[in-house]
Coordinates of C-alpha atoms and ligand atoms in Angstrom, one line a residue:
X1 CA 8.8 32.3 1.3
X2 CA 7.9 29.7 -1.1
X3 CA 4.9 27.6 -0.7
X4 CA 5.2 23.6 -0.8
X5 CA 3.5 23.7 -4.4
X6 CA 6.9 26.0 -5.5
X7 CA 9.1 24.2 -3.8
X8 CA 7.8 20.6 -5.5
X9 CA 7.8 22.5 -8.9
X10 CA 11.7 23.6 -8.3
X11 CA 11.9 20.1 -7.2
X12 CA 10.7 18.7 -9.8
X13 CA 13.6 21.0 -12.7
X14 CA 16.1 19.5 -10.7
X15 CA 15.1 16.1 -11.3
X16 CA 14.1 16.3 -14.9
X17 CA 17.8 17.1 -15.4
X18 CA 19.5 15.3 -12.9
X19 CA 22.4 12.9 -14.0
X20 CA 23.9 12.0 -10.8
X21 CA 23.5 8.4 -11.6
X22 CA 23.5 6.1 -14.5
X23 CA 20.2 5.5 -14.9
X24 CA 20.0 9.2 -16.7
X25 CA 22.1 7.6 -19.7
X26 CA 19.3 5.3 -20.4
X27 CA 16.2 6.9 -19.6
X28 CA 13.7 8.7 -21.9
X29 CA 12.4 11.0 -19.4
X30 CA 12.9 11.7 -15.5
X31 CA 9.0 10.9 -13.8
X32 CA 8.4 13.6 -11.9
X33 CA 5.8 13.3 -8.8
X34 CA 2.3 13.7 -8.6
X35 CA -0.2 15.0 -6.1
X36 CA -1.5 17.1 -3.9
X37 CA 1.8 18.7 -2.6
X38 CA 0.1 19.0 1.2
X39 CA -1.0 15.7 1.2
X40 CA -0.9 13.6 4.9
X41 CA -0.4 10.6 3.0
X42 CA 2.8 10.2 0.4
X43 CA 2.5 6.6 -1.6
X44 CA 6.1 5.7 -2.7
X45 CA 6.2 3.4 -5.7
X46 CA 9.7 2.0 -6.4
X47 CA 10.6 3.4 -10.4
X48 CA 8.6 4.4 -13.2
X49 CA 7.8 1.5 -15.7
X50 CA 8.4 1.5 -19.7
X51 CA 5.1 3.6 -20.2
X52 CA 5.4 6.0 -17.4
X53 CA 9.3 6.5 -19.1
X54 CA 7.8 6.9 -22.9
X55 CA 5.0 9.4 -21.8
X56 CA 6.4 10.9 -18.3
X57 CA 3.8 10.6 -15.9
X58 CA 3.2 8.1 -12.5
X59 CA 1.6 5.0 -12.6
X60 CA 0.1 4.7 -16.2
X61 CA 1.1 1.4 -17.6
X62 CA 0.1 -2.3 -16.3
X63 CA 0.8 -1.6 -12.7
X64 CA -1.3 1.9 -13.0
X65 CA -4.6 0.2 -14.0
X66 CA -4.3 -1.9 -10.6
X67 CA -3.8 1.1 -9.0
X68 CA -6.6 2.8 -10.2
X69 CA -8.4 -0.1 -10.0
X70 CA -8.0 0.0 -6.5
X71 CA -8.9 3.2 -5.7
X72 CA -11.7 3.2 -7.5
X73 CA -12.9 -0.1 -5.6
X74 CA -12.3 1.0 -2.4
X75 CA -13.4 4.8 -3.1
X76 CA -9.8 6.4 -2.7
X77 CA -9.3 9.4 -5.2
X78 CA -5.5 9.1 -6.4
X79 CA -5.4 12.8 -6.7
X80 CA -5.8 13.3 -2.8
X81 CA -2.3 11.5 -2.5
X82 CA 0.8 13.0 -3.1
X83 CA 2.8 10.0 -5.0
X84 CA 6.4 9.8 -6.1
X85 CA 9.0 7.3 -6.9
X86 CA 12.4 5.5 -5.2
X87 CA 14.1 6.0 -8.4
X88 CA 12.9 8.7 -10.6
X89 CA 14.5 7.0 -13.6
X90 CA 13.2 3.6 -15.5
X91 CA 15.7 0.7 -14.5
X92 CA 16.7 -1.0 -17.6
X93 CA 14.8 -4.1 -18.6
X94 CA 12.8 -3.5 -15.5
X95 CA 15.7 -4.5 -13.8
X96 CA 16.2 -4.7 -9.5
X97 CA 17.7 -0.9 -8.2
X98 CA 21.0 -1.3 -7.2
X99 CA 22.3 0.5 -3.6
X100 CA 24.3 3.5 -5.1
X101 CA 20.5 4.4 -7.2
X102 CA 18.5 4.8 -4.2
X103 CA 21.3 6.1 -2.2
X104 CA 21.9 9.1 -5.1
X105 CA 17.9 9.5 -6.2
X106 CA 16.5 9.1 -2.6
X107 CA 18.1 12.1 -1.8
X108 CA 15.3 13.9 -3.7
X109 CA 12.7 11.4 -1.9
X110 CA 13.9 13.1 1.6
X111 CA 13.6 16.4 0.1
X112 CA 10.0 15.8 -1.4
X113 CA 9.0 14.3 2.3
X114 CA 10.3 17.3 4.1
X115 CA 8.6 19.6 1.5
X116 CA 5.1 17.5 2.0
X117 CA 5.3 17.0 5.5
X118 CA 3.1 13.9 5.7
X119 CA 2.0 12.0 8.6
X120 CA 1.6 8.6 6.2
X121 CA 4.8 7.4 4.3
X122 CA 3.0 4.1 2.1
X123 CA 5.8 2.5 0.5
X124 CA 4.8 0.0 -2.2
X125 CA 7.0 -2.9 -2.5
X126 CA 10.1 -4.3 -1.6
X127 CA 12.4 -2.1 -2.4
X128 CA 10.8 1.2 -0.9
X129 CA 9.6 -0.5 2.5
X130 CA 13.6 -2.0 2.6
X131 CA 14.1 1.9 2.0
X132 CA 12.4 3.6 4.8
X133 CA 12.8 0.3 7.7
X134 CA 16.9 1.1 7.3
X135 CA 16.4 4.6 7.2
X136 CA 14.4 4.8 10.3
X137 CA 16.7 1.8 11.8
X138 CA 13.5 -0.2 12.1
X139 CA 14.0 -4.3 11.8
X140 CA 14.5 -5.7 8.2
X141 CA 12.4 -9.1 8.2
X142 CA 14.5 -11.7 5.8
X143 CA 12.7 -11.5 2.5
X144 CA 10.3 -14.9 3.4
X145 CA 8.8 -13.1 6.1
X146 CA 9.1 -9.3 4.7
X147 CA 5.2 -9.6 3.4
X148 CA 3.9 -10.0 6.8
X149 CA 5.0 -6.2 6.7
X150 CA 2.4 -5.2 4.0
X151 CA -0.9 -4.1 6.0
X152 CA 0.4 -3.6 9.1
X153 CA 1.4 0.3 10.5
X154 CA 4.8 1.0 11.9
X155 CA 5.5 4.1 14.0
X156 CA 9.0 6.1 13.2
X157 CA 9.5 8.8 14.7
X158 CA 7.1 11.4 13.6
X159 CA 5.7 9.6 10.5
X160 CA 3.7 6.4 10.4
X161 CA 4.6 3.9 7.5
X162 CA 2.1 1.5 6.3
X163 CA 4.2 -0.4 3.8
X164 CA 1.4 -2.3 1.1
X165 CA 2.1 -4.8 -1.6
X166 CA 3.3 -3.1 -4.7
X167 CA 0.0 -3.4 -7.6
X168 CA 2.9 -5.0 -10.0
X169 CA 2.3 -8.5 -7.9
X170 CA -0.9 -8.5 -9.4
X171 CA 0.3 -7.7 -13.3
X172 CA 2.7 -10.4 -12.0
X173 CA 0.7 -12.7 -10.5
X174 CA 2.5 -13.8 -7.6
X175 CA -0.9 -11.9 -5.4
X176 CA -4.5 -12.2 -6.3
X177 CA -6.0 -8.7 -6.4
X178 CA -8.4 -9.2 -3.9
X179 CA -5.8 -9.9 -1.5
X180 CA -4.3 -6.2 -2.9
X181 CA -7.5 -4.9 -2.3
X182 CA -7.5 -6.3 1.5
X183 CA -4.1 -4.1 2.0
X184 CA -4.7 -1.3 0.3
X185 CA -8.2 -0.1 2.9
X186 CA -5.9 0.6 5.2
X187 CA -5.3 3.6 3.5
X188 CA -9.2 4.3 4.2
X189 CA -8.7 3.3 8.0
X190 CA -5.2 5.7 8.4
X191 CA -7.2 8.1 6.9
X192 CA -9.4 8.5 9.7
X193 CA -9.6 8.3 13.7
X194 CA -11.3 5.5 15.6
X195 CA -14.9 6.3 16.0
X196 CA -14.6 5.2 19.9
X197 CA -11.4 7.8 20.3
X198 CA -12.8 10.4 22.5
X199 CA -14.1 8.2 25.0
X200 CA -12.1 5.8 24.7
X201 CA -9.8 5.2 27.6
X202 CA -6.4 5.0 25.8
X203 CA -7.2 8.8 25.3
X204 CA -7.9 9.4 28.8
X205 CA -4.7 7.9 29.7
X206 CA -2.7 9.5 27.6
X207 CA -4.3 13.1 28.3
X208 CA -3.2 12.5 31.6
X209 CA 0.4 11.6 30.9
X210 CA 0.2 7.6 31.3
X211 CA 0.4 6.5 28.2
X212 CA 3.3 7.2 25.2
X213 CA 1.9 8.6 22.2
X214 CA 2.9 5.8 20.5
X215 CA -0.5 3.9 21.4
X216 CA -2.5 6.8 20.0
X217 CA -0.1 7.1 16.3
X218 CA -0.1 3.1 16.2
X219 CA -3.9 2.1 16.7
X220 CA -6.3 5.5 17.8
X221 CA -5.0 7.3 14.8
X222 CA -3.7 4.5 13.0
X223 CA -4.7 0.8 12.4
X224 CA -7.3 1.2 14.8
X225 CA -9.0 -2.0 12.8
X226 CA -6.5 -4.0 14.5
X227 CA -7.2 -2.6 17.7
X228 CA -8.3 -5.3 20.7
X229 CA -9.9 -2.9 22.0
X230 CA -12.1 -1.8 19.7
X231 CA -12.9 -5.5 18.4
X232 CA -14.3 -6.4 21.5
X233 CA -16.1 -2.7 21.5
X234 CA -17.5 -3.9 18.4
X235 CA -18.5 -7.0 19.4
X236 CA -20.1 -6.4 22.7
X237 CA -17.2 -8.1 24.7
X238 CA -16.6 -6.3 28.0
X239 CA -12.9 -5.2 28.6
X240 CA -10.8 -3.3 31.1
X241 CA -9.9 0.1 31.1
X242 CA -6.7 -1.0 31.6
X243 CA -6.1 -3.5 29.1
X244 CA -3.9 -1.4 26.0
X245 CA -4.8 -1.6 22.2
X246 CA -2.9 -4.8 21.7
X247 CA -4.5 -6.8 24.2
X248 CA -2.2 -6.6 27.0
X249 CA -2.7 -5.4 30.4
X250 CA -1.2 -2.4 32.0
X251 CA -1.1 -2.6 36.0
X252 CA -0.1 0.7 36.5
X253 CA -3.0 2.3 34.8
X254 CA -5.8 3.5 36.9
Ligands
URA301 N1 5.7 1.3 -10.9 C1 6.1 2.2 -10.0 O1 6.6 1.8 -8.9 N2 6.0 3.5 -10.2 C2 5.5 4.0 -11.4 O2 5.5 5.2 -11.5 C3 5.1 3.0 -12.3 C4 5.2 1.7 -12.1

């Protein structure tokens, strides 16, 4: 059987030839993905740029200097990511992807995510987070509202997708990088488990079959930052053991 590094690197052949779309007629070069191939977090960007089509590699031009940037601000290594495109292709004149692209290209997107079996999916952008919400027949906000998105962790089925503002708006200037930087250490707090986890009573509950696992995926082992819970934890404010992670109450815990 072929490992997950193998089956990337097959992967990867098909899509350096691939013409299943017309984005192959105008391309220099397919951008194949980078990464660790085992990864728990995948970061989805949404098409390689004009530098990343010249030279073939992710993430190297104007938006790729935020990115690293980033990382290197909020002491992520890019490496420990496996990233990968939408569309595989540059979109002429940096052009918006059109529904039959993503439909053809993210056919090898399913295939990488299968291959990688990740517990993160971070789509960057627009067009990736529109991606994976229809997909996994989550709500599409209208696009005024669709930034409220970037930040906050969603739970479908067996992945959790933390969609974050794509590091273009900052080339761009329609988002100031500190306000990047703001969404992008929630990569840093999906990373790890709430320090108050194993004695916290949301565990306990859920151990004992009270609780869906979506409380433990959304906040224990997710955004725990946004946790009630743990704010008031943090700041000395006594709670009940029955109140859940979002600051309701739950009457039928005990
Ligand atoms: N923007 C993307 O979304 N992906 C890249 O690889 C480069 C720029």
């Amino acid at each position: 059987m072929k490992t997950a590094e193998e089956n990337i690197q097959d992967l990867e052949k098909k899509i350096s030839t691939c013409s299943f779309c017309r984005l192959s007629e105008s391309r220099v070069q397919a951008v194949p993905p980078e990464g660790d191939p085992k990864a728990r977090i995948v970061i989805i960007g949404q098409a390689p740029g004009r530098e990343e089509n010249q030279r073939g590699k992710m993430f190297l031009g104007p938006s790729g200097e935020v990115l690293n940037q980033l990382c290197k601000r909020i002491g992520l290594n890019r490496e420990a990511f496996y990233m990968t495109n939408l569309l595989k292709c540059f979109l002429p004149n940096c052009r918006k992807p059109r529904q039959d692209e993503i439909d053809t290209c993210s056919v090898y997107l399913d295939q990488e995510i299968e291959m990688v079996g990740p517990e993160v999916l971070v789509p960057l952008g627009y067009h990736p987070t529109k991606h994976f919400l229809k997909k996994y027949g989550l709500e599409i906000p209208d696009r005024y509202s669709f930034p409220e998105l970037f930040g906050r962790v969603l739970i479908a089925g067996k992945y959790k997708i933390l969609p974050l503002r794509h590091p273009a708006t900052v080339v761009h200037q329609s988002a100031n990088f500190e306000k990047l930087e703001k969404n992008y250490r929630k990569l840093l707090i999906v990373s790890q488990t709430c320090k108050w986890h194993q004695v916290c009573p949301v565990k306990y509950f859920y151990d004992r079959g009270k609780l869906s696992k979506y409380w433990i995926d959304r906040y224990c082992k997710g955004d725990w930052e946004s946790c009630e819970r743990y704010r008031m934890e943090e700041n000395n404010i006594p709670h009940p053991d029955n109140m859940l992670p979002d600051g309701t109450i739950d009457h039928n815990l005990e």
